[in-house]
Each structure stands twice: as structure tokens, then as C-alpha cells.
Short mmCIF file of C-alpha atoms and ligand atoms in Angstrom, two decimals:
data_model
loop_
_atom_site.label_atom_id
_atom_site.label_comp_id
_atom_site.label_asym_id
_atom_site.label_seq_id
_atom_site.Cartn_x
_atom_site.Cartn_y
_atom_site.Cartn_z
CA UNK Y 169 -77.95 145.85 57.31
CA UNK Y 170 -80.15 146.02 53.80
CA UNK Y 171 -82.39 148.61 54.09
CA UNK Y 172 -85.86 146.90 55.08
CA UNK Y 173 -88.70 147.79 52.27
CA UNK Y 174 -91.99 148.06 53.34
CA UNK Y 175 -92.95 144.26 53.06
CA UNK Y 176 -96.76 144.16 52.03
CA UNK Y 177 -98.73 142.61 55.05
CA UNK Y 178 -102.36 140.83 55.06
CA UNK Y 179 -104.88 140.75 57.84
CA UNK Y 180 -105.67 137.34 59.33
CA UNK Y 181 -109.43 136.54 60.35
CA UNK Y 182 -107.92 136.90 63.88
CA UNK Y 183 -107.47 140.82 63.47
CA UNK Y 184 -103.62 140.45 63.24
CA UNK Y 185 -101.49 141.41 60.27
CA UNK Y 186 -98.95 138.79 58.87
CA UNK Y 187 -96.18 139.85 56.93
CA UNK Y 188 -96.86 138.30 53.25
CA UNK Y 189 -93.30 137.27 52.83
CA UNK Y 190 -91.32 135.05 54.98
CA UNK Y 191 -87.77 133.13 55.79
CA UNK Y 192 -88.59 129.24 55.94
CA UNK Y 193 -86.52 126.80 58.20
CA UNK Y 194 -87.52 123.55 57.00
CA UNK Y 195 -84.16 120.85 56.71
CA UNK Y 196 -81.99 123.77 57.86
CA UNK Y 197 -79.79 122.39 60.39
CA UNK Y 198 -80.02 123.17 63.93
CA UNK Y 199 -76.35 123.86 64.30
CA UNK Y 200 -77.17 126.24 61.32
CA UNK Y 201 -80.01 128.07 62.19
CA UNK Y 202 -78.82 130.96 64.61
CA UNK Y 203 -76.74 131.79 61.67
CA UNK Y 204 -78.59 131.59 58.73
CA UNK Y 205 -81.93 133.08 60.86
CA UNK Y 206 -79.36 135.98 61.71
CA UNK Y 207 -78.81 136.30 58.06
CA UNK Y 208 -82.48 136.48 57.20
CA UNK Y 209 -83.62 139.03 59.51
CA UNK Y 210 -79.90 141.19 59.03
CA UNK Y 211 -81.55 141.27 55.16
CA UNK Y 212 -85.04 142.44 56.37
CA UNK Y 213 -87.38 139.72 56.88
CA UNK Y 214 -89.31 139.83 59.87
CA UNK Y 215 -91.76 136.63 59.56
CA UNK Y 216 -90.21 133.05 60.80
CA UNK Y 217 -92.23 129.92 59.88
CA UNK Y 218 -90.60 127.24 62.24
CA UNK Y 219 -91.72 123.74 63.74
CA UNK Y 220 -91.40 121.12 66.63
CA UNK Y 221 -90.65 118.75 64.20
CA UNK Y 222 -87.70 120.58 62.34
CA UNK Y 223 -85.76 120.34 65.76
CA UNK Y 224 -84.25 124.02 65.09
CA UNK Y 225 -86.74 126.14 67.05
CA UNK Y 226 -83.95 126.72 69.58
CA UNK Y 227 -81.61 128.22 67.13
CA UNK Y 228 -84.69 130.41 65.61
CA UNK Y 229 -84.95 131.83 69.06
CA UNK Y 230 -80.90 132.57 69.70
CA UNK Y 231 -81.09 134.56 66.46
CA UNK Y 232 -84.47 136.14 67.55
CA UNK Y 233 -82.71 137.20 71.14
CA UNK Y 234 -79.49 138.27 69.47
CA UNK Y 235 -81.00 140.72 67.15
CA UNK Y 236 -82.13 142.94 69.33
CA UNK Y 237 -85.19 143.38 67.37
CA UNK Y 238 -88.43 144.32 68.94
CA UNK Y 239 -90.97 141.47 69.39
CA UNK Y 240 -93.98 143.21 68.28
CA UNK Y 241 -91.51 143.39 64.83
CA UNK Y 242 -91.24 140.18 64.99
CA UNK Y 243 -94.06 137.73 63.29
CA UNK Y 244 -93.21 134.01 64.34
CA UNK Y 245 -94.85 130.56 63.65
CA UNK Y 246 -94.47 127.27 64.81
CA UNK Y 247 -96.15 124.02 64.48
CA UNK Y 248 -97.79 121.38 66.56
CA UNK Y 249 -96.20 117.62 65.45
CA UNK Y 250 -98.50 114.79 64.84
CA UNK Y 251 -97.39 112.72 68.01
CA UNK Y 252 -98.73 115.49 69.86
CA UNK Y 253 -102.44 116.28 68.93
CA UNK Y 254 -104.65 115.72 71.26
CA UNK Y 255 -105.61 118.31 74.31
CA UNK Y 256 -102.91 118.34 76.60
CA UNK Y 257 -100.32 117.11 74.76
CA UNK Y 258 -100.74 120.24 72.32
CA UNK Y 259 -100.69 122.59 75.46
CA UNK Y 260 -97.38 120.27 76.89
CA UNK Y 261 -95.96 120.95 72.92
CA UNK Y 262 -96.52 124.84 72.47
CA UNK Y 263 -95.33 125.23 75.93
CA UNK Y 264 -92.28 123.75 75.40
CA UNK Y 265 -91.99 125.33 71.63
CA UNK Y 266 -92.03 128.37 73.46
CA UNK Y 267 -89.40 127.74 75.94
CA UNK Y 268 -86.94 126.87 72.34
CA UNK Y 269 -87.84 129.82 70.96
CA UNK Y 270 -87.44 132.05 74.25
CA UNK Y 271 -90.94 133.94 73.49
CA UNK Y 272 -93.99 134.30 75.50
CA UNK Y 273 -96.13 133.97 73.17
CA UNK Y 274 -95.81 132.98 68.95
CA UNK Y 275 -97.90 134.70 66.34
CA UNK Y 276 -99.17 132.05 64.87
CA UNK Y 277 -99.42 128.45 65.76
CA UNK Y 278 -100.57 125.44 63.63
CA UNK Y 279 -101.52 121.77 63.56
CA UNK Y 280 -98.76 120.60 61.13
CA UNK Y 281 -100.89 117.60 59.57
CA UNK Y 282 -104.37 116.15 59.69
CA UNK Y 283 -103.30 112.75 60.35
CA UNK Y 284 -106.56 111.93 59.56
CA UNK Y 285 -105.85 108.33 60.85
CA UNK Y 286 -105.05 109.43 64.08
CA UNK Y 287 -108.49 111.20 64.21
CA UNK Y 288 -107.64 114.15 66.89
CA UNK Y 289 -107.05 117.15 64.46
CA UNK Y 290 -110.70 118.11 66.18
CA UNK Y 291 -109.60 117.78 69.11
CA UNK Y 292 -106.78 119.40 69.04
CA UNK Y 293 -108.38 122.62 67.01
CA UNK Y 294 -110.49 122.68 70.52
CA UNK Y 295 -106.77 123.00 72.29
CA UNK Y 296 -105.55 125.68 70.10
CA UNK Y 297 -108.48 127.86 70.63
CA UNK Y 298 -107.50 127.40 74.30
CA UNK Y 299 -103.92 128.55 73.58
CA UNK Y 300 -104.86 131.27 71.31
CA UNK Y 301 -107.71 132.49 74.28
CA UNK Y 302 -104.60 132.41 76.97
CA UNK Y 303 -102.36 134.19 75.34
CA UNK Y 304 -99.92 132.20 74.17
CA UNK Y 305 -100.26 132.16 70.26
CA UNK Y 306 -101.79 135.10 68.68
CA UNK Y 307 -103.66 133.59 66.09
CA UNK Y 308 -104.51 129.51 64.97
CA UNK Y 309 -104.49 127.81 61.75
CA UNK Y 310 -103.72 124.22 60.23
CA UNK Y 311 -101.25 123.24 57.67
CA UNK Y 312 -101.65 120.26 54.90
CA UNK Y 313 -105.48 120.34 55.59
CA UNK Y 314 -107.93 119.38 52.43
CA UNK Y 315 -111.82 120.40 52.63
CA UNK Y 316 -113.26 117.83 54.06
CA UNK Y 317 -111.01 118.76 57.34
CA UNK Y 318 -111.14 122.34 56.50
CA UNK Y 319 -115.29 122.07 56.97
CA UNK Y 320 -115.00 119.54 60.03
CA UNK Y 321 -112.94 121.78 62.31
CA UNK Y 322 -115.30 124.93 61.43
CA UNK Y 323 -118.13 123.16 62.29
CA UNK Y 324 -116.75 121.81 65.29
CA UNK Y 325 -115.42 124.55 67.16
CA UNK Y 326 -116.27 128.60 66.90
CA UNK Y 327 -112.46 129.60 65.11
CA UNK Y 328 -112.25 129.72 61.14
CA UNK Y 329 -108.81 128.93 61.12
CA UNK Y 330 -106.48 132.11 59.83
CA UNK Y 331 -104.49 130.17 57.49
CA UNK Y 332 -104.11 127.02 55.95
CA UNK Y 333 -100.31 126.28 54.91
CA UNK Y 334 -99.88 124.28 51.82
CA UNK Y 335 -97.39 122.61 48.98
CA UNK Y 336 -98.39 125.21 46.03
CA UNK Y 337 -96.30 126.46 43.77
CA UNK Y 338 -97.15 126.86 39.88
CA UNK Y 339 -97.37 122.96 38.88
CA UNK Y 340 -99.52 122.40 41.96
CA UNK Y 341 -101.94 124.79 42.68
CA UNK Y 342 -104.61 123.22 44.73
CA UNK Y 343 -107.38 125.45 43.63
CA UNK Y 344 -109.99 123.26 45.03
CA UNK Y 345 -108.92 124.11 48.66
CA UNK Y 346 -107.29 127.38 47.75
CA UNK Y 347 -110.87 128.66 46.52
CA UNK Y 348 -112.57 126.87 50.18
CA UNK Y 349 -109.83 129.25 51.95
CA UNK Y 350 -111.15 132.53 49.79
CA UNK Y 351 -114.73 131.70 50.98
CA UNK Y 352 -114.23 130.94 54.37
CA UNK Y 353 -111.61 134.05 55.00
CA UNK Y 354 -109.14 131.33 55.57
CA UNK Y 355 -105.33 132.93 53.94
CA UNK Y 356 -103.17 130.34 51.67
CA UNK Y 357 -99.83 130.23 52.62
CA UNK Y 358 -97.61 128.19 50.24
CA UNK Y 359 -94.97 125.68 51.15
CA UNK Y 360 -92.13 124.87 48.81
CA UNK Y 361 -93.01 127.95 46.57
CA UNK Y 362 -90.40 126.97 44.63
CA UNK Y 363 -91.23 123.40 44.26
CA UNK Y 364 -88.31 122.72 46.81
CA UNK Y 365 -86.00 122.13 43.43
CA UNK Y 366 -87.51 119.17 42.66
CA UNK Y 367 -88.88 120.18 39.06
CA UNK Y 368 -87.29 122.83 36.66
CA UNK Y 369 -89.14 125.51 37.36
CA UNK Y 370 -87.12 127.74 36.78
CA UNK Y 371 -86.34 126.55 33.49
CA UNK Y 372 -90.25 127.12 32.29
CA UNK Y 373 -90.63 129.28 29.31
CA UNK Y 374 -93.30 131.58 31.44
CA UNK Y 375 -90.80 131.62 33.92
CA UNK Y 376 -87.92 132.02 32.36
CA UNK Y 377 -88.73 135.37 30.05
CA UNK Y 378 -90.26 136.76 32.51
CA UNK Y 379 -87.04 136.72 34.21
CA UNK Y 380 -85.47 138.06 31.63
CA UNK Y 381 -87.92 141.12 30.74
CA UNK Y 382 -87.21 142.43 34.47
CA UNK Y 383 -83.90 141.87 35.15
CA UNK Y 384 -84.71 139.58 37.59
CA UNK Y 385 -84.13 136.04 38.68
CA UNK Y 386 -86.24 132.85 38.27
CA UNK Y 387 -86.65 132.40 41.57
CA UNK Y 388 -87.62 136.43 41.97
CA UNK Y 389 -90.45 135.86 39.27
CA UNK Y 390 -92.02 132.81 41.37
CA UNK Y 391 -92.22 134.45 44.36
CA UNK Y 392 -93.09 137.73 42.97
CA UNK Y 393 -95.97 135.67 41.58
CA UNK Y 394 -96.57 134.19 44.46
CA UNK Y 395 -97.11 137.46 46.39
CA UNK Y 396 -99.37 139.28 43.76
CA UNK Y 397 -101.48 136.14 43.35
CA UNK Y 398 -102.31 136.22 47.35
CA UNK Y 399 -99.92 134.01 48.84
CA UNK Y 400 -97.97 134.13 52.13
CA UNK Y 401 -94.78 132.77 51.20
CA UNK Y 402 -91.64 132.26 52.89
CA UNK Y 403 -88.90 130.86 50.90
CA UNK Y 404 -86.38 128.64 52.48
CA UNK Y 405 -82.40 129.19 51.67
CA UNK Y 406 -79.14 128.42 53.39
CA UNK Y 407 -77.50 130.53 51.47
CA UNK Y 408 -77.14 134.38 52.76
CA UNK Y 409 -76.72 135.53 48.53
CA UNK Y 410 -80.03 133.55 47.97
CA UNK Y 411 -82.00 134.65 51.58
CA UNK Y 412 -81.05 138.45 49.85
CA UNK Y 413 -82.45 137.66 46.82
CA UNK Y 414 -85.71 136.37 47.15
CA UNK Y 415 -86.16 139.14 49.63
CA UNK Y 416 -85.32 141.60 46.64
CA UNK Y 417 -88.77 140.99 44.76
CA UNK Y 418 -90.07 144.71 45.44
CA UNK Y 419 -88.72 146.92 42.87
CA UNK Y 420 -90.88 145.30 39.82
CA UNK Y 421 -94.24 143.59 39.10
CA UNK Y 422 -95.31 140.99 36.79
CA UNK Y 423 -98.10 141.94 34.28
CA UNK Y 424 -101.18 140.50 34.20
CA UNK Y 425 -100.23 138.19 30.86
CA UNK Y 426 -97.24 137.05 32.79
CA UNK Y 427 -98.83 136.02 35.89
CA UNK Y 428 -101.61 134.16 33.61
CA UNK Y 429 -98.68 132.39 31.76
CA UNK Y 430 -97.10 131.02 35.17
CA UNK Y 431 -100.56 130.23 36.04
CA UNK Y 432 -100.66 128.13 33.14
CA UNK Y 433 -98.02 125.99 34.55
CA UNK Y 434 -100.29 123.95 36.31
CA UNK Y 435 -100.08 120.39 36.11
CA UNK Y 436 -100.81 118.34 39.46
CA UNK Y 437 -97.41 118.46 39.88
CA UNK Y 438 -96.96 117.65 43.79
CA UNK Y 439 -93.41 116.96 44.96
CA UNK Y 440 -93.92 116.03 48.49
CA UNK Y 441 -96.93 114.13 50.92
CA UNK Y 442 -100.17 113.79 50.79
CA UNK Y 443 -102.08 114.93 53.29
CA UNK Y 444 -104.13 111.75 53.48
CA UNK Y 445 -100.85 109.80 53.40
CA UNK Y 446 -99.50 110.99 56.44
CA UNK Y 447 -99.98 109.85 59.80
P1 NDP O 10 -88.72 125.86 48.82
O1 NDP O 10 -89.67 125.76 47.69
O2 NDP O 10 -88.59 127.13 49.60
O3 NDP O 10 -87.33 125.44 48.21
C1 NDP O 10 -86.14 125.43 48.93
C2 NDP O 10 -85.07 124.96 47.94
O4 NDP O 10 -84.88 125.96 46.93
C3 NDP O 10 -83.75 124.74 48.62
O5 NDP O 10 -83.16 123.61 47.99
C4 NDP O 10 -82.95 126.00 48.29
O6 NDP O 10 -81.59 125.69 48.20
C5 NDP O 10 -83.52 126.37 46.92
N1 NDP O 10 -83.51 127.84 46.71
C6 NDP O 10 -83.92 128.81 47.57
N2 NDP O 10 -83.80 130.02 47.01
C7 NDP O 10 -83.30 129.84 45.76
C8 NDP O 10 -82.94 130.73 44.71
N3 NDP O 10 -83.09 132.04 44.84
N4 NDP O 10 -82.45 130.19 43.57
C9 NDP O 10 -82.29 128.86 43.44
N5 NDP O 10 -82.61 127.97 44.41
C10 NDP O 10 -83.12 128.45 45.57
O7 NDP O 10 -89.06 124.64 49.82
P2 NDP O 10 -89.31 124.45 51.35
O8 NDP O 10 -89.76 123.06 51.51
O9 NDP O 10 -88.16 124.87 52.16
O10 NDP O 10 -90.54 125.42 51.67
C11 NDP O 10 -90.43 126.69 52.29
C12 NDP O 10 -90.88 126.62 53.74
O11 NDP O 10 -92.21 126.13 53.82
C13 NDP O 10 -90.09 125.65 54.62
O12 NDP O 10 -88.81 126.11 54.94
C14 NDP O 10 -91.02 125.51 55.79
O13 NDP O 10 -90.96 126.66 56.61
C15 NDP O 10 -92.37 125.44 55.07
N6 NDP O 10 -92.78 124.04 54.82
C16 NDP O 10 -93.90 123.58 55.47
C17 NDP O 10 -94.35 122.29 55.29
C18 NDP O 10 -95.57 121.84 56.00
O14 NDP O 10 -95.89 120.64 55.97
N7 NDP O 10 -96.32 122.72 56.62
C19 NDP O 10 -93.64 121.33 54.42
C20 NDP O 10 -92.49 121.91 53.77
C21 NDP O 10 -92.10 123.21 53.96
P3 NDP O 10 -80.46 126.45 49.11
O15 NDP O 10 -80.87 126.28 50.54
O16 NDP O 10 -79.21 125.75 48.77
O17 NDP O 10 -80.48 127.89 48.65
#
């Protein structure tokens, strides 16, 4: 087993701490998952960011019950899928997320999308404070959510969510919702922090050097920049030489002028959905 450094952790508006770096299981298959979960927390992470909708939540929670690992180590998320919002379909989903996973509880649960064409992200907000209040999720937040549903569910209900999970990465920064989230207490964590290889990132200049100056790898330098910007991040690889090394990002820090430069990179560069889009 790696030797687990002390991975940095933020406080969520709930009172709980989240570890600020993370394994992601998005597209990784479910006859995959025990494995390459195994992998992950055999390297040292301890944070799982999961869904109903990946169909893998079952394999998450083999890996979980075969390591042996305590479950107060453990910091594990899962999402609510659009089909289900509304009130008792959300308790029906998390109940049977749970049963996948083999937990009595997750750490974090979220609504996955808006869906503002659906209209019950309200609704179900109202749901997930139940949840949260029995027990069964630690903390609540939303994923994919813009201002304008951001403001509604904080006016509608007494929870500021904990987090809102987003696409961000450095040519899509979002800094209109990013900056709602700093003045609400509401934590960013970024999906496809590494533009889920569908740019060259990693061939950027800003990127690139700063690879170079530390010894480090492309992929090390955007997560490391991730992480000392403010994000949550949890990478996603199938690969256990990859899972090792974007866990391997706490042994050097990026100056100031080389955050700025990868800051620079912005360029409303999306790569996947738009909220608004999907329903
Ligand atoms: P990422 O930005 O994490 O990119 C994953 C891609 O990068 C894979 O193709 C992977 O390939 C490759 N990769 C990983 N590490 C390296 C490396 N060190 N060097 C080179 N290539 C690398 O995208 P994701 O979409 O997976 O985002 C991360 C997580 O965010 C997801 O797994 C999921 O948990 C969450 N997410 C949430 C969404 C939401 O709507 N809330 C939407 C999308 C993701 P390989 O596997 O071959 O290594």
C-alpha cells in the first residue's frame, strides 16, 4: 500500500470535512469498478464521487467492504438521477443507492441536474433536507446548477447547499457561479478537471513548463492547480499507473505566476452539457 499523505480537507457548510481530492467513477465500467475502486483507495484516496446513473455504485461498495477500511475514513458521494426528483422518488433512489453501495448512510448526496424542464429540483432540495435530517446522507448539495437555481433552492428551503459540482477545468472556469458559491459558503467541486481529454490541455504552454520546472506531469500541474485554487477534485482513471499519479500532487506547489498563467487559459471552453440543455 502507498503510504497515504495527509490529503488537505475543507469544511462543508454542514460542519463536515471533505477530503479536497478524490477518485471519480464516471464511464468506468461496472464489471470494472471493484477493481479499479480497490486500486484507488490501495493508493490512498479516501473520497468516492459515484452516481445512480453511472450503474457502478454496486462495485464502489464491494471495493468499499473489501478494504477493510473504516467508514468514518471513508468520504462517499452519490447522486440523485433526473427520473427520480421529486419527494418520494428521491427517498425510493437514495435508499436503494444505499443498498448498492452497502452503507448506512453516504457523506454526501446530490441532485445530479437541474432539469430545469422538469421543474422539481425544489422539490426535491425539500427531500434531501429530509434525508440529510434522518440520517442517511451527511451533508446535501446539487451538481450542474447555474445561479438562477443556485438562489431558487436557498430561498426555498432553510439548507445552503454544501457544494455545487461542476465541468471546470482551466478553459472553462465558470466564474460567474464559482464566485455565487464563495458568497453563499457553497464549495466548487470540479468535474472533468482535466477537460475529460477532450482539448490539449496538457499540451498548453502554462501547462506544459510548469510541468517541466517540477518534475512533474501535466496532469499533476492541473490538479495541483486545481487544489490550491479551492477546488474539490476527483480525477477519474482506469488506469492503476495514472489513479497513482494524480494522487502524487503533494510533494510541490505551483507559484503564484504559474497558477495565474493556467488561469489565463480560460476560454469558454465547455466539453460536455449544458445545464439548461439537459432534461
Ligand atoms: P476527467 O477530467 O477526470 O478526465 C478523465 C479522462 O482523463 C479519462 O479519459 C482518463 O483516461 C484521462 N486521464 C486521467 N488521468 C490522466 C493522466 N494522469 N494523464 C493523462 N490522462 C489522464 O473527467 P471525468 O468526466 O471523469 O470527471 C471526473 C469525475 O467527475 C467523474 O469521474 C465523475 O465522478 C464526476 N463527473 C460528474 C459529472 C456531473 O454531471 N456531476 C459529469 C462528469 C463527471 P484513463 O481512464 O484512460 O486514464
Amino acid at each position: 500500500m502507498t503510504t497515504n499523505p495527509a490529503i488537505p480537507t475543507l469544511t462543508l457548510n454542514s460542519g463536515f470535512t471533505i477530503p479536497q481530492l478524490g477518485f471519480g467513477v464516471f464511464k468506468v465500467d461496472p464489471e470494472e469498478t471493484e477493481r479499479i475502486v480497490s486500486d484507488a483507495l490501495e493508493v490512498g484516496y479516501r473520497h468516492i464521487d459515484t452516481a445512480a446513473i453511472y450503474g457502478n455504485e454496486e462495485g464502489v461498495g464491494r471495493a468499499i467492504a473489501a478494504s477493510g477500511i473504516p467508514r468514518e475514513q471513508l468520504f462517499i458521494t452519490t447522486k440523485l438521477w433526473n427520473d427520480n426528483q421529486g419527494t418520494e422518488s428521491a427517498h425510493r433512489a437514495l435508499d436503494e443507492s444505499l443498498g448498492k453501495l452497502g452503507l448506512d448512510y453516504v457523506d454526501l448526496y446530490l441532485i445530479h441536474w437541474p432539469t430545469p424542464a422538469r421543474d422539481r429540483y425544489l422539490e426535491s432540495w425539500l427531500a434531501l433536507e429530509q434525508l440529510a435530517a434522518a440520517g442517511k446522507t451527511r451533508s446535501i448539495g446539487v451538481s450542474n446548477f447555474l445561479v438562477e437555481h443556485l438562489t431558487r433552492v436557498i430561498e426555498g428551503s432553510s439548507t445552503v447547499p454544501a457544494v455545487n459540482q461542476i465541468e471546470l477545468h482551466p478553459a472553462y472556469q465558470q466564474r460567474e457561479v464559482t464566485g455565487f458559491g464563495r458568497e453563499h459558503g457553497i464549495l466548487t467541486e470540479a468535474w472533468g478537471p482535466l477537460g475529460q481529454g477532450k482539448y490539449p490541455l496538457f499540451e498548453e504552454d502554462a501547462v506544459a513548463s510548469a510541468a517541466a520546472a517540477h518534475g512533474k506531469s501535466p496532469a499533476q500541474v492541473v490538479i495541483r492547480w486545481h487544489l490550491q485554487i479551492g477546488n474539490i477534485v476527483f480525477p477519474k482513471s482506469n488506469s492503476r499507473e495514472r489513479i497513482a499519479e494524480n494522487f502524487d500532487v503533494f510533494d510541490f506547489e505551483l507559484s503564484d505566476a504559474e497558477v495565474a498563467a493556467i488561469t489565463a487559459l480560460e476560454r469558454d471552453g465547455r466539453v460536455s452539457a449544458h445545464p439548461l440543455e439537459v432534461n
